[in-house]
CSV table of C-alpha atoms and ligand atoms in Angstrom, one decimal:
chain,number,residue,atom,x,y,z
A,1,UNK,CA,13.1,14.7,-21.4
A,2,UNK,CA,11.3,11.9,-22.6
A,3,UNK,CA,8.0,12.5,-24.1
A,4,UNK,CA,5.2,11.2,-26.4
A,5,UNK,CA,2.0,13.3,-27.5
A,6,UNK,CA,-1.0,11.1,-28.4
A,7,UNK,CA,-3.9,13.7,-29.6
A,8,UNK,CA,-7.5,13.4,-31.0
A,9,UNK,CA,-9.4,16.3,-31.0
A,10,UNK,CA,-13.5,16.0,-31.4
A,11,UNK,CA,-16.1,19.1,-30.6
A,12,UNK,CA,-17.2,19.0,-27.5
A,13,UNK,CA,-15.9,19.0,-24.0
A,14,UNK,CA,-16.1,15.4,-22.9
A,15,UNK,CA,-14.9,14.5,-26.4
A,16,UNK,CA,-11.3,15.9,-25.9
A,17,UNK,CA,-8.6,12.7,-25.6
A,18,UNK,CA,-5.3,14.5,-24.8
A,19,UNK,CA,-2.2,12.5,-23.5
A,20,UNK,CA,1.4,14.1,-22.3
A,21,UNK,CA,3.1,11.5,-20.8
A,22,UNK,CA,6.8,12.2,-19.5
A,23,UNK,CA,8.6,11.4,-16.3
A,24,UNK,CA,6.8,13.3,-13.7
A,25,UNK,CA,3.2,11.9,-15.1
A,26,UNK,CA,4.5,8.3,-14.7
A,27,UNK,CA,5.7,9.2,-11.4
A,28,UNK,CA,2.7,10.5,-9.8
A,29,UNK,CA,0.2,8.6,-12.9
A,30,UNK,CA,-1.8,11.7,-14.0
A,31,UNK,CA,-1.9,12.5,-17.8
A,32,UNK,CA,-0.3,15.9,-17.6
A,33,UNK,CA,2.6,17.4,-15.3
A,34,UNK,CA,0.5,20.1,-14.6
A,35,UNK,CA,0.3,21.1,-10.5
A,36,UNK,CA,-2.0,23.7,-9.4
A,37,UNK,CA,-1.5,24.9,-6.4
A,38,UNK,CA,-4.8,26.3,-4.6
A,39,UNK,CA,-6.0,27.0,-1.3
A,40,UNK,CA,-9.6,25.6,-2.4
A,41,UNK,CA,-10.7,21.9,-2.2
A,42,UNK,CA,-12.8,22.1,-4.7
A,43,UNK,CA,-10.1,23.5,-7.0
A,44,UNK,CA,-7.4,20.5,-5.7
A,45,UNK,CA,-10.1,18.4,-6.8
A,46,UNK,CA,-10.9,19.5,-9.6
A,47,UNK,CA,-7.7,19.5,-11.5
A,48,UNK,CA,-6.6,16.1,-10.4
A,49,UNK,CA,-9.9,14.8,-12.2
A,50,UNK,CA,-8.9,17.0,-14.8
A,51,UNK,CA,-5.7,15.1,-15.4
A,52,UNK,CA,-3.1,17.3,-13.4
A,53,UNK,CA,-2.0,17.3,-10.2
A,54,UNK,CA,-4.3,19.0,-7.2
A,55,UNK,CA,-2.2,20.6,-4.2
A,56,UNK,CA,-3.8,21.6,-1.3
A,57,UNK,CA,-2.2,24.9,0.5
A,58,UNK,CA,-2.2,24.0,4.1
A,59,UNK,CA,-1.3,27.0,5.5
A,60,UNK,CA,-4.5,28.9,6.8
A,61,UNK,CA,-5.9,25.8,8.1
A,62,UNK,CA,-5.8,24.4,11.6
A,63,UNK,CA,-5.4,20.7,12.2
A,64,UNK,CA,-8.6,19.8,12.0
A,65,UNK,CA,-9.6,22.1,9.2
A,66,UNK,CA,-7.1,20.6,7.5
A,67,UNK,CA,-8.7,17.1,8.2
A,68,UNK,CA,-11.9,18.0,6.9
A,69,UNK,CA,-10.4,19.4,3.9
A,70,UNK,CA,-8.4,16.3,3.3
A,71,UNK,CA,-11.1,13.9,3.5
A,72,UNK,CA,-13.6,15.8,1.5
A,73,UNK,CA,-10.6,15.6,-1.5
A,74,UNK,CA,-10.3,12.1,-0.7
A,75,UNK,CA,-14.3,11.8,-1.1
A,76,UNK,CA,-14.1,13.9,-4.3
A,77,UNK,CA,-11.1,13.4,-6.5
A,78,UNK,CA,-12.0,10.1,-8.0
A,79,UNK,CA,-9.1,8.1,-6.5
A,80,UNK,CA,-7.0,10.5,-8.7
A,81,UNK,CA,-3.4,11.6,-6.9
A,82,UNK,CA,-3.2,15.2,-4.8
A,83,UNK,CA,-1.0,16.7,-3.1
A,84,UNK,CA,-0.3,19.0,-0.2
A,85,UNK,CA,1.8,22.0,0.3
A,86,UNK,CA,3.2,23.5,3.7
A,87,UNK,CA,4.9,27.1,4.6
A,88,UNK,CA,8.4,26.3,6.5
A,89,UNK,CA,10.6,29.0,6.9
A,90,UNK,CA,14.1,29.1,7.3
A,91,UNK,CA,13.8,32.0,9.2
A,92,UNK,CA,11.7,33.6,11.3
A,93,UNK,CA,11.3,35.4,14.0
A,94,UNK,CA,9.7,32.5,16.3
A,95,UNK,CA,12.7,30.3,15.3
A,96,UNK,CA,15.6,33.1,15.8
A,97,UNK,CA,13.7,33.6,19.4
A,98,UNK,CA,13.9,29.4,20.0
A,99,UNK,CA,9.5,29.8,20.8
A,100,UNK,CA,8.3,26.8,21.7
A,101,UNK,CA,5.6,26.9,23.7
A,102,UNK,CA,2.3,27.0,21.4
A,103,UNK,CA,-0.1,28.5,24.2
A,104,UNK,CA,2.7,31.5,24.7
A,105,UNK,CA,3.5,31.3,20.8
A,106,UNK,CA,1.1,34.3,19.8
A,107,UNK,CA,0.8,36.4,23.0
A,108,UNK,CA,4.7,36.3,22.8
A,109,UNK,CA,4.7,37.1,19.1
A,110,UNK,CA,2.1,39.9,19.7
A,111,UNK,CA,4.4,41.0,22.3
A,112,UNK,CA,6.9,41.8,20.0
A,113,UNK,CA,4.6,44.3,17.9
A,114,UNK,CA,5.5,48.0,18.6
A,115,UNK,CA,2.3,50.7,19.3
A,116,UNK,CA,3.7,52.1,16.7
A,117,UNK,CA,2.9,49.8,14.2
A,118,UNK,CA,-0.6,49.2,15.7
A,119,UNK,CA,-0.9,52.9,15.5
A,120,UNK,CA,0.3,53.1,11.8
A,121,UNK,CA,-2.4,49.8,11.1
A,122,UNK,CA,-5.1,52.2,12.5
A,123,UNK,CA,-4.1,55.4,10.6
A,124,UNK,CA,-4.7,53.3,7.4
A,125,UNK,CA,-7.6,51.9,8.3
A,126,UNK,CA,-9.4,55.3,9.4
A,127,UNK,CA,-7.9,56.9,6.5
A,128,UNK,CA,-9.8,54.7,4.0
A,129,UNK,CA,-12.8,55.2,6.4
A,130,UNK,CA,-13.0,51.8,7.7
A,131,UNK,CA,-14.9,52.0,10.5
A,132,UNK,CA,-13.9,51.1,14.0
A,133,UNK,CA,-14.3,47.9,15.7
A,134,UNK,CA,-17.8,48.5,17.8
A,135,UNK,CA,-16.1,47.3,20.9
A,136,UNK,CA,-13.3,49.4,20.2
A,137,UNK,CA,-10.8,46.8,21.0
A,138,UNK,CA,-7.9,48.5,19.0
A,139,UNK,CA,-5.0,46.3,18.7
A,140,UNK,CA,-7.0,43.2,18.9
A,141,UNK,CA,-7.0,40.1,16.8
A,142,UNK,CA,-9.0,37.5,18.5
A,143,UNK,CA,-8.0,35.9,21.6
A,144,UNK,CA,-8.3,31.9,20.7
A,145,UNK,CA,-5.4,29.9,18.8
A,146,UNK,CA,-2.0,31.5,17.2
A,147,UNK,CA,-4.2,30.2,13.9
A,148,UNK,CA,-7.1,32.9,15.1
A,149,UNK,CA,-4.3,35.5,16.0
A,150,UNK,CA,-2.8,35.5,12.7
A,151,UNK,CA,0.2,33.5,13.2
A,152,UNK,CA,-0.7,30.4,10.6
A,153,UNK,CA,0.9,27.3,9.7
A,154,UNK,CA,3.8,29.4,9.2
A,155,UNK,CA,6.1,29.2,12.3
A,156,UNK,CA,7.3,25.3,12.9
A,157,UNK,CA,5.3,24.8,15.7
A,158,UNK,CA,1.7,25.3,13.6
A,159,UNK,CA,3.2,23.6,10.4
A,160,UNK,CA,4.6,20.6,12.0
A,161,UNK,CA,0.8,19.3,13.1
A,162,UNK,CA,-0.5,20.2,9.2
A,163,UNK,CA,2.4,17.3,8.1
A,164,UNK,CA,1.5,14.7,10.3
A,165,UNK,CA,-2.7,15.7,9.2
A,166,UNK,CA,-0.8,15.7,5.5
A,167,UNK,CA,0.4,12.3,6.0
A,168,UNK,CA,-2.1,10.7,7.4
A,169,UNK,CA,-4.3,10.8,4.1
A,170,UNK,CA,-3.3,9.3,0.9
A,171,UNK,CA,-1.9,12.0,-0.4
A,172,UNK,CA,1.2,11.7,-3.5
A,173,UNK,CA,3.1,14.7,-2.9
A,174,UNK,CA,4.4,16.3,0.0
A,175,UNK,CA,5.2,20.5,-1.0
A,176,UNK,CA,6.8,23.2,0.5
A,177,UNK,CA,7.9,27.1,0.4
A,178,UNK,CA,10.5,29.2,2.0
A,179,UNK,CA,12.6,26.0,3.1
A,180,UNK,CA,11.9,22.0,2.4
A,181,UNK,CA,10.1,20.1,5.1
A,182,UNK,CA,12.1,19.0,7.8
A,183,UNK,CA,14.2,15.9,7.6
A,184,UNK,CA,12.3,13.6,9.6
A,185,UNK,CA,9.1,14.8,7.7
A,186,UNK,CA,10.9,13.7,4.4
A,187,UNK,CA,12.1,10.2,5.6
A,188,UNK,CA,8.3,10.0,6.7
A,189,UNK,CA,6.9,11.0,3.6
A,190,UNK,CA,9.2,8.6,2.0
A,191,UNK,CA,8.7,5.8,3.9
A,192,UNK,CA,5.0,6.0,2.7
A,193,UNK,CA,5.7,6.2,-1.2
A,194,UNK,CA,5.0,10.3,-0.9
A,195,UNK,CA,7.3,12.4,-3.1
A,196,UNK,CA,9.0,15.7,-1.9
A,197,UNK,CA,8.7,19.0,-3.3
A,198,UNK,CA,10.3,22.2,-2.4
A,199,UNK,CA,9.7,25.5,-4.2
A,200,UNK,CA,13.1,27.5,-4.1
A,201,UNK,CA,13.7,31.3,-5.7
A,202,UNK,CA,17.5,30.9,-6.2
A,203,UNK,CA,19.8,28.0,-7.6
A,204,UNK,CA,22.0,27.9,-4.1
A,205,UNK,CA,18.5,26.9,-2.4
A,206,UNK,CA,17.6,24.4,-4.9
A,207,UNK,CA,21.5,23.1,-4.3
A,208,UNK,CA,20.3,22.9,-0.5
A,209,UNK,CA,17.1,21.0,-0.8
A,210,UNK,CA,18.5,18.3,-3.1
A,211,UNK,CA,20.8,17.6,-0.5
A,212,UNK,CA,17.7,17.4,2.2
A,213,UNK,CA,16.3,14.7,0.0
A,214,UNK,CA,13.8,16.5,-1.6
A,215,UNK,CA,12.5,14.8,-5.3
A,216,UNK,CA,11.4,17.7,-7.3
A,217,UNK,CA,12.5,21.2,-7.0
A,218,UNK,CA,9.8,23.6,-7.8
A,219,UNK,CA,11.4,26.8,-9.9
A,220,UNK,CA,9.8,29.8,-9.1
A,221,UNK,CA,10.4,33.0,-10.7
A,222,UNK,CA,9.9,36.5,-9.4
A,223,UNK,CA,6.8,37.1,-11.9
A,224,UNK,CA,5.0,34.4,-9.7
A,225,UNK,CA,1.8,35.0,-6.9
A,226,UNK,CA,2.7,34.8,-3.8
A,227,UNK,CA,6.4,35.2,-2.0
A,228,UNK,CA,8.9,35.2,-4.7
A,229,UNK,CA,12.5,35.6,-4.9
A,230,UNK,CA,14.4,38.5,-7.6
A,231,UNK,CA,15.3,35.7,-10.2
A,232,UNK,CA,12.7,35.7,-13.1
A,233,UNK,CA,11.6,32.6,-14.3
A,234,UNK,CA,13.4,32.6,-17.9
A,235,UNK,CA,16.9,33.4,-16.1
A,236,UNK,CA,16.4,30.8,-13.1
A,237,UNK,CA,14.8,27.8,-14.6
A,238,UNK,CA,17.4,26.9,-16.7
A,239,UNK,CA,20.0,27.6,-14.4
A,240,UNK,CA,18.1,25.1,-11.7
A,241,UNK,CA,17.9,23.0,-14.4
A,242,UNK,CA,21.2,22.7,-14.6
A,243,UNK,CA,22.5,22.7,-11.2
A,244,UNK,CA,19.9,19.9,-9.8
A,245,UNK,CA,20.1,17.6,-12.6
A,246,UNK,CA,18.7,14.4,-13.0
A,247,UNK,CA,16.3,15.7,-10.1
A,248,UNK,CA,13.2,16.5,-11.8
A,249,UNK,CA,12.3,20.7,-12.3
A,250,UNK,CA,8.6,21.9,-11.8
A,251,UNK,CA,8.5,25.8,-13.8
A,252,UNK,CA,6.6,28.3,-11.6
A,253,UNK,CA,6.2,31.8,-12.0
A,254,UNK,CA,3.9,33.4,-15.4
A,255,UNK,CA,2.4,30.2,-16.1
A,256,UNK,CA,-0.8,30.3,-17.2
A,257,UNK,CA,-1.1,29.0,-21.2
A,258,UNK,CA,0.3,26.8,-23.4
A,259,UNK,CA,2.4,28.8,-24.9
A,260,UNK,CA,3.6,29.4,-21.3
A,261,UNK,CA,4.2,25.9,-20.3
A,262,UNK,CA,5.8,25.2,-23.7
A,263,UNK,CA,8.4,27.9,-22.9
A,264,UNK,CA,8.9,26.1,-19.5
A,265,UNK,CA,9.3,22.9,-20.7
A,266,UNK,CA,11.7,24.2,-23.5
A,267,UNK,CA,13.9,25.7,-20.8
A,268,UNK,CA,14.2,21.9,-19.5
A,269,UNK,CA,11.1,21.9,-17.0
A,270,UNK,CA,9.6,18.9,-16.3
A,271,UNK,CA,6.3,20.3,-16.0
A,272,UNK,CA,4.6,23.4,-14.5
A,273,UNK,CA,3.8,24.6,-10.5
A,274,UNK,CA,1.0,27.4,-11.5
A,275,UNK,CA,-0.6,29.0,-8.7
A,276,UNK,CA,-2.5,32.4,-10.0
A,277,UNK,CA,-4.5,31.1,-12.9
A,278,UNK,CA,-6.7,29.4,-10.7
A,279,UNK,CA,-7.6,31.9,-8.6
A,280,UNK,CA,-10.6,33.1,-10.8
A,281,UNK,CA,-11.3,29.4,-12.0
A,282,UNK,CA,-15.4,28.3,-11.6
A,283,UNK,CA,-14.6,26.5,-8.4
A,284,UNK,CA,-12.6,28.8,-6.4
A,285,UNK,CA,-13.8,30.4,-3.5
A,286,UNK,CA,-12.8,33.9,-4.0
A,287,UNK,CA,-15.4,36.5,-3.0
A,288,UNK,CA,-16.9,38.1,-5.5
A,289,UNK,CA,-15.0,41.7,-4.5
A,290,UNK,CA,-11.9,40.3,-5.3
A,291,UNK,CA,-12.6,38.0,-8.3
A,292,UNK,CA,-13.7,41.8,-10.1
A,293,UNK,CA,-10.4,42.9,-8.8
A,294,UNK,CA,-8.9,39.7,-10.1
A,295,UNK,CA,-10.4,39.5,-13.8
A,296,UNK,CA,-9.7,43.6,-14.5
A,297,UNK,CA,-6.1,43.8,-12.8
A,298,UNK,CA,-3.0,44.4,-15.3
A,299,UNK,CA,0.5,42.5,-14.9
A,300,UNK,CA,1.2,46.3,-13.7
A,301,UNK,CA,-0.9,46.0,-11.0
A,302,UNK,CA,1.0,43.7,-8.7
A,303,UNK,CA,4.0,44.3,-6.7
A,304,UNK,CA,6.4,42.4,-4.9
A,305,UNK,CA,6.1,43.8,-1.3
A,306,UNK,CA,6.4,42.7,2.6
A,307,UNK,CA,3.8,44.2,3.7
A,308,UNK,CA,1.6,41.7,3.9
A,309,UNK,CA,3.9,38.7,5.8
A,310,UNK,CA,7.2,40.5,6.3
A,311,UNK,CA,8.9,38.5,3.7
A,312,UNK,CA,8.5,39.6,-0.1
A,313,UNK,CA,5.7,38.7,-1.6
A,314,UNK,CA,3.7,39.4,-5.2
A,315,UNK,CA,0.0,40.6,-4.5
A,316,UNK,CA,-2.1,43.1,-6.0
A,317,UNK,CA,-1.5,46.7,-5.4
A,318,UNK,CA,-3.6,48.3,-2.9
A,319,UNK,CA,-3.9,51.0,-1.0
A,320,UNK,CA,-2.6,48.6,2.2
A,321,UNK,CA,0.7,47.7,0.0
A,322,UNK,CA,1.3,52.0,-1.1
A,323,UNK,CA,0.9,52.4,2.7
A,324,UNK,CA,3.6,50.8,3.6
A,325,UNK,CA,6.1,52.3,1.0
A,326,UNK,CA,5.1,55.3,2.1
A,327,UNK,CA,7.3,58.2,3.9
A,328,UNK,CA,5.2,57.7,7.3
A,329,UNK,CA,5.6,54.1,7.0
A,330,UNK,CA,7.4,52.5,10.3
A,331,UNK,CA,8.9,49.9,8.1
A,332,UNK,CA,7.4,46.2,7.5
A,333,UNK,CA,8.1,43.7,10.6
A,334,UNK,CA,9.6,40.3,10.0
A,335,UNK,CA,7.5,37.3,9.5
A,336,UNK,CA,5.1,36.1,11.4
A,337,UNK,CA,4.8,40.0,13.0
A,338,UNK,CA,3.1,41.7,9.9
A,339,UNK,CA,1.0,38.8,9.2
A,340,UNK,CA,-0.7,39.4,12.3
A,341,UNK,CA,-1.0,43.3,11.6
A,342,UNK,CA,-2.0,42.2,8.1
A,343,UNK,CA,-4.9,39.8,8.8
A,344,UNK,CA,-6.2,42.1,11.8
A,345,UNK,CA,-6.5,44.9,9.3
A,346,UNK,CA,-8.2,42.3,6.4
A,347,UNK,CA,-11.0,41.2,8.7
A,348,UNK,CA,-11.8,44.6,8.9
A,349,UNK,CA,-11.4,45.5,5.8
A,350,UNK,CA,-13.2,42.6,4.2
A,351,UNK,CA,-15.9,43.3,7.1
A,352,UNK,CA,-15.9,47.1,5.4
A,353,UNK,CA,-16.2,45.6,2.4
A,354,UNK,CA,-13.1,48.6,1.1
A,355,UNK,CA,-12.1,48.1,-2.3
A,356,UNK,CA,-9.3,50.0,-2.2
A,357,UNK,CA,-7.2,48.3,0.6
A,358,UNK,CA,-8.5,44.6,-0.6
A,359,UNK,CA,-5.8,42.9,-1.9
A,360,UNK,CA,-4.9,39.7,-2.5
A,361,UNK,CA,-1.3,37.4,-3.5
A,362,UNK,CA,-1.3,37.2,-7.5
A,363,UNK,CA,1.4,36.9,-9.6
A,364,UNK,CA,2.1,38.9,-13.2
A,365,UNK,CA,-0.2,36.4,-15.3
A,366,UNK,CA,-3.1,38.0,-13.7
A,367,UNK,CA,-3.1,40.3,-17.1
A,368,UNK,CA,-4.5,36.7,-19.4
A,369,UNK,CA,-6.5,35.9,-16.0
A,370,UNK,CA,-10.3,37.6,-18.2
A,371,UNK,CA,-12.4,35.4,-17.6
A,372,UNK,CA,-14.0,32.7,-15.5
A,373,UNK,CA,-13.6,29.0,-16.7
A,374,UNK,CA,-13.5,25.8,-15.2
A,375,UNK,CA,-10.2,24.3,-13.4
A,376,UNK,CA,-11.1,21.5,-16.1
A,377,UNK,CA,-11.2,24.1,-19.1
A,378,UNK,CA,-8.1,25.4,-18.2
A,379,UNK,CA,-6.3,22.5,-17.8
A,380,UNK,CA,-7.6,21.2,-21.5
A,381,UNK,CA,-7.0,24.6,-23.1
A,382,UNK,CA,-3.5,24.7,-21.3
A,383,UNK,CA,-2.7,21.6,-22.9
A,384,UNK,CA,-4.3,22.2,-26.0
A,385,UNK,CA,-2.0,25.3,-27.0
A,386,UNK,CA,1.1,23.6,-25.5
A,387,UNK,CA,0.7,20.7,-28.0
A,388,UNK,CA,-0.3,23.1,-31.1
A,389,UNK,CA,2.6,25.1,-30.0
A,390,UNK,CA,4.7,22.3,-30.1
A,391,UNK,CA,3.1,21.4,-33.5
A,392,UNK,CA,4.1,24.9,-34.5
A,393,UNK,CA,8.0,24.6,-34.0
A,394,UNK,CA,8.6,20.8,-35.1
A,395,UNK,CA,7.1,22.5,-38.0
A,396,UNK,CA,8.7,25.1,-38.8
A,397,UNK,CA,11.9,22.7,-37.6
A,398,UNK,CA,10.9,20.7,-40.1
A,399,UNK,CA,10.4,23.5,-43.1
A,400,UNK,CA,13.9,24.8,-42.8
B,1,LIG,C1,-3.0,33.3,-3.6
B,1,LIG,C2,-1.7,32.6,-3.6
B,1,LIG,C3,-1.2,32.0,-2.4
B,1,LIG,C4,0.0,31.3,-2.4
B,1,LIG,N1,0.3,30.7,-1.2
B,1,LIG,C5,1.3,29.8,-1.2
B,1,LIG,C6,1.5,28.9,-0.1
B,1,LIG,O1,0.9,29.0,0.9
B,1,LIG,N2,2.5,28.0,-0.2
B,1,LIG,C7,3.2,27.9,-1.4
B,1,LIG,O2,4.1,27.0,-1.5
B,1,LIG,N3,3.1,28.7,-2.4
B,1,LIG,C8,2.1,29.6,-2.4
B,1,LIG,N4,1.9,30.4,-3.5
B,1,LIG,C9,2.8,30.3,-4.7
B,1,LIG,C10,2.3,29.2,-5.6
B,1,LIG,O3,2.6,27.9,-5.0
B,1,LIG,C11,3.0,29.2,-6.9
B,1,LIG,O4,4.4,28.9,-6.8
B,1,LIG,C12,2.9,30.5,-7.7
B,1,LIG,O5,1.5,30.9,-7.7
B,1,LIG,C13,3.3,30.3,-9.1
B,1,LIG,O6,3.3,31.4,-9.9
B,1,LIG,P1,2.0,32.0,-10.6
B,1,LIG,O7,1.3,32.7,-9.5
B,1,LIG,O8,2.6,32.9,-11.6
B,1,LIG,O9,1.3,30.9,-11.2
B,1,LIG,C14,0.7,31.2,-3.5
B,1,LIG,C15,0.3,31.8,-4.7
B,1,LIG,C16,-0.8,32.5,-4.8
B,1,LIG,C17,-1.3,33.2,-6.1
């Protein structure tokens, strides 16, 4: 990896003039390979002015959420580069039932939940005394689109419309988890100077997605927010590395420092996919509940667990996540199916305002996560340690 580190440092903020240049910030011209993913605009934004790379999570947004996201980015992020990032999955259980219909798509997906899982769903809720819905309408989770019903952009009928929003704007990178966009999506994106990005948990998927035609494989290790594979970071990054070569390698997974991204970068990263770190950031939109949850939780306080979308996924433990480990527990349904038991039982419990079932996707770094700073302060203190660090072991290099 090519690189060159021009630094001044003055007091003060606005004084700080910090350059990392290597291939991926000539690619997408932003000063350091730093992406942060985000489900917050302001967030996206923020980092991109910062220097890194902002990327939009589409997932919870309809279409024309989406759009308005979009083009308040494009109104705020100083003509900098952003990306976006979608959820398709390989698998799931719309896709092994061939759904295609998006009016039938949640009524048939609701369908397919048992009673007894509704039932189980209830007994946690009352058990944590959550009070009942005043119109007592049980199993219900809104009657409007598969986004109201909990389904998201997460089977390939809702993701597909969130690409064509994605594309639409001028965005620079194109993400995705739990499989790469599909194939007509990438020559899209490529036709219009947008690069691909797919975050993978094992080497074999990375192996896949190169031969899709995706342009960066994102690393992700089982530390990491969010749904993770079994592979930790220091095991699979070099091993992606590796396989994938010359394609370019973003670390995710424990990312949250300098020293952090130095150790990713030493393993042969090109630069690092962070995702947790700025979940308690000045701009995000976290309710104050769980930013206390946030900025007190240990590295021990997360699990990997399905029981939020059916597939694996690393979240604070709560009561919710215990539930379903739990002797009585029916077992955790296959994605989309426990999303919609999942966000049913979060409007109520957010509604209830119950701190012990509140939980939220976080990955292992949330133990540095302390303290509230700005996406822009993290960024520069990021960069800061990763270029003393640096300092540090050409010195000591040097000195032997
Ligand atoms: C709250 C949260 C939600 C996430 N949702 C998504 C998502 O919708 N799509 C995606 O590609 N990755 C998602 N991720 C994973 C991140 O993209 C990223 O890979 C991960 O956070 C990196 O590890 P870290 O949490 O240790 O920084 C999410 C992560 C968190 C913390």
């Amino acid at each position: 990896m090519r690189q060159s580190l021009r630094v001044s440092r003055l007091n003060g903020d606005a004084a700080h003039t910090l350059t990392c240049m290597n291939r991926l910030c000539e690619m997408f011209g932003i000063e350091f390979p730093i992406f942060a993913f985000t489900h917050c605009r302001d967030v996206a934004a923020a980092v991109s002015r910062a220097g890194g790379m902002g990327v939009l999570g589409a997932l919870a947004f309809s279409p024309e959420q989406l759009e308005l996201e979009l083009k308040w980015i494009d109104e705020h992020v100083d003509g900098k580069p952003y990306g976006v990032d979608v959820v398709i999955p390989v698998k799931s259980a719309d896709r092994e039932m061939g759904l295609s219909d998006e009016k039938s798509l949640a009524e048939t997906l609701r369908g397919m939940i048992t009673d007894e899982h509704w039932e189980f769903v209830h007994k946690i809720l009352a058990d944590h005394g959550v009070p009942d819905e005043p119109d007592g309408s049980g199993g219900g989770a809104g009657n409007g689109s598969p986004l109201d019903q909990g389904v998201l952009g997460w089977t390939e009928l809702t993701g597909a419309p969130l690409i064509d929003i994605a594309l639409a704007h001028p965005i620079k990178l194109l993400a995705s988890a739990l499989g790469p966009p599909p194939p007509e999506a990438i020559e899209r994106a490529h036709a219009q100077d947008v690069k691909v990005a797919a975050l993978i948990g094992r080497k074999e998927q990375a192996l896949r997605d190169v031969q899709t035609g995706v342009d960066i494989i994102i690393a992700q290790g089982y530390e990491a927010g969010g749904h993770t594979g079994e592979v930790a970071s220091m095991v699979l990054i070099p091993d992606v590395v590796d396989a994938v070569s010359p394609t370019p390698v973003l670390a995710a997974g424990g990312i949250g420092s300098g020293r952090q991204m130095a150790a990713a970068m030493a393993l042969g990263a090109d630069g690092v996919w962070t995702g947790s770190v700025w979940l308690t950031v000045a701009e995000s939109d976290m309710s104050p509940p769980i930013m206390e949850k946030l900025l007190s939780a240990t590295a021990t306080d997360t699990v990997r667990s399905r029981s939020m979308t059916g597939k694996p996924a690393r979240q604070l433990r709560t009561a919710w996540t215990e539930a379903w480990e739990s002797p009585e527990s029916p077992g955790t349904l296959p994605m989309p199916l426990q999303f919609i038991l999942w966000s049913y039982a979060t409007r109520r419990i957010t509604a209830a305002g119950n701190r012990e079932l509140l939980g939220m996707p976080v990955g292992q770094i949330v133990s540095r996560m302390n303290k509230v700073r700005t996406a822009k302060e993290v960024v520069y203190e990021m960069v800061e340690e990763y270029i003393e660090v640096t300092e540090r072991m050409n010195k000591a290099l040097a000195d032997a």
